C-alpha atoms as one frame of an Amber mdcrd trajectory, in Angstrom:
protein
 -10.805  18.367  27.946 -11.793  14.998  26.454 -10.574  14.288  22.933 -12.178
  11.937  20.439  -8.727  10.677  19.525  -6.492   9.150  22.159  -3.023  10.653
  22.506  -1.199   7.801  24.204   2.556   8.248  24.189   4.366   6.247  23.047
   1.754   4.395  21.004   2.061   0.643  20.500   2.716  -0.537  16.954   0.854
  -3.845  16.982  -2.798  -2.757  16.833  -3.652  -1.299  13.438  -6.197  -1.478
  10.644  -5.921  -1.092   6.880  -9.011  -0.075   4.883  -9.378  -0.125   1.093
 -11.975   1.619  -1.047 -12.544  -1.695  -2.875 -13.712  -3.255   0.403 -16.063
  -0.309   1.076 -13.949   0.781   4.039 -14.265  -2.570   5.779 -11.197  -4.436
   6.902 -10.536  -7.157   4.310  -8.311  -9.173   6.600  -5.777  -8.666   9.317
  -2.270  -7.719   8.303   0.852  -8.942  10.017   2.915  -5.922   9.011   2.621
  -2.553   7.280   5.796  -0.768   6.196   6.796   2.113   3.949   4.944   4.944
   5.686   7.550   7.540   4.870   8.178  10.757   2.969  11.457  12.299   1.865
  12.307  15.550   0.145  14.163  14.850  -3.089  16.963  17.359  -3.652  19.415
  18.406  -6.290  22.767  20.064  -5.843  23.695  23.208  -7.736  27.260  24.408
  -7.984  27.587  28.181  -8.002  30.340  29.445 -10.274  33.208  30.994  -8.326
  31.949  29.735  -4.934  34.087  26.769  -3.883  33.216  26.545  -0.169  29.836
  24.834  -0.639  27.191  23.728  -3.100  23.523  24.645  -2.888  21.053  21.885
  -2.040  17.623  22.675  -3.469  14.336  20.829  -2.922  12.779  19.209  -6.013
   9.737  17.485  -4.589   8.553  14.851  -2.151   9.093  11.177  -2.884   7.492
   8.186  -1.206   8.629   4.577  -0.957   6.237   1.765  -1.804   3.704   0.776
   0.847   4.190  -2.893   1.798   1.497  -5.036   3.414   2.089  -8.553   4.759
  -0.628 -11.004   5.737  -1.572 -14.650   5.679  -2.488 -15.829   2.188  -6.127
 -14.859   1.652  -8.853 -16.746  -0.265  -9.767 -15.906  -3.865 -12.972 -14.244
  -2.628 -11.031 -11.516  -0.806 -11.706  -8.102  -2.404  -7.988  -7.311  -2.112
  -7.075 -10.544  -3.938  -9.646  -9.746  -6.626  -8.111  -6.275  -7.047  -4.570
  -7.684  -7.249  -5.626 -10.348  -9.737  -7.256  -7.674 -11.922  -3.865  -5.951
 -12.118  -1.517  -8.929 -12.438  -3.573 -11.563 -14.266  -5.760  -9.637 -16.738
  -2.968  -8.608 -19.166  -4.009  -4.934 -18.874  -7.178  -5.550 -20.889  -8.914
  -3.217 -18.471  -7.256  -0.174 -16.911  -5.584  -0.478 -13.519  -7.987   0.903
 -10.925  -6.194   3.020  -8.332  -7.914   3.578  -5.005  -7.406   5.335  -1.690
  -6.083   3.390   1.285  -6.242   4.355   4.950  -3.923   2.971   7.643  -4.999
   3.521  11.250  -2.926   2.928  14.370  -5.419   2.096  17.142  -5.471   2.280
  20.927  -6.860  -0.420  23.249 -10.398   0.992  22.779 -10.176   0.632  18.976
  -9.948   4.420  18.579  -7.473   5.766  16.018  -4.331   7.293  17.501  -2.709
   8.054  14.143  -4.198   7.870  10.636  -2.511   8.039   7.234  -4.240   8.190
   3.863  -2.631   7.100   0.603  -4.051   8.467  -2.649  -4.320   6.585  -5.946
  -2.732   3.380  -4.686  -2.373   0.328  -6.906  -0.454  -2.949  -6.569   2.968
  -3.155  -8.214   4.130  -6.452  -6.680   2.402  -9.487  -5.221   4.729 -11.980
  -3.625   4.337 -15.184  -1.651   7.091 -15.627   0.903   9.155 -18.815   1.005
   7.619 -22.069   2.167   9.776 -23.902   4.694   9.069 -27.457   5.845  11.175
 -27.028   9.015   9.079 -24.180  10.432   5.522 -24.050  11.693   4.507 -20.640
  10.334   1.593 -19.136   8.455   2.034 -18.806   4.684   2.519 -15.072   4.061
   1.779 -12.935   1.018   3.273  -9.483   0.526   1.413  -6.846  -1.456   3.467
  -3.842  -2.536   1.563  -0.692  -3.493   2.560   2.463  -5.301   0.683   5.654
  -4.512   0.676   9.300  -5.599   0.958  10.970  -2.195   0.094  10.448   1.441
  -1.266  12.595   4.250  -1.138  12.110   7.974  -4.678  12.896   9.101  -4.162
  12.516  12.867
């Protein structure tokens, strides 16, 4: 049976794509690194009166870390830069526009192996990494995004 989606195991981690609603689903630029794809159940402990052997651990909800994207510093015409500037440089004159983001891990044929969607994402930090005159490296910017929830689609 032939599947539309490749199921290569183990998948490589270096071929991926990030798509933003602000860029109409097109790739704005290549990213060096994506991190923060994670989910964790937040819990609380409840002590039961008279029971001293253990405490109950109860689930409260799911929490997500920030999604971090690293790339070479992009030009001012980049839709992602325009979106970040609207958040960080407009003094909240206009509301922050949250948008969906999709991260795809691809195989050698450019087919998605794994796909994650992030709902209502918006930038919370925009950082330029250190410049260093003793190294020959690309100038990197890091964009940190908060989001409501994520889903693994594939």
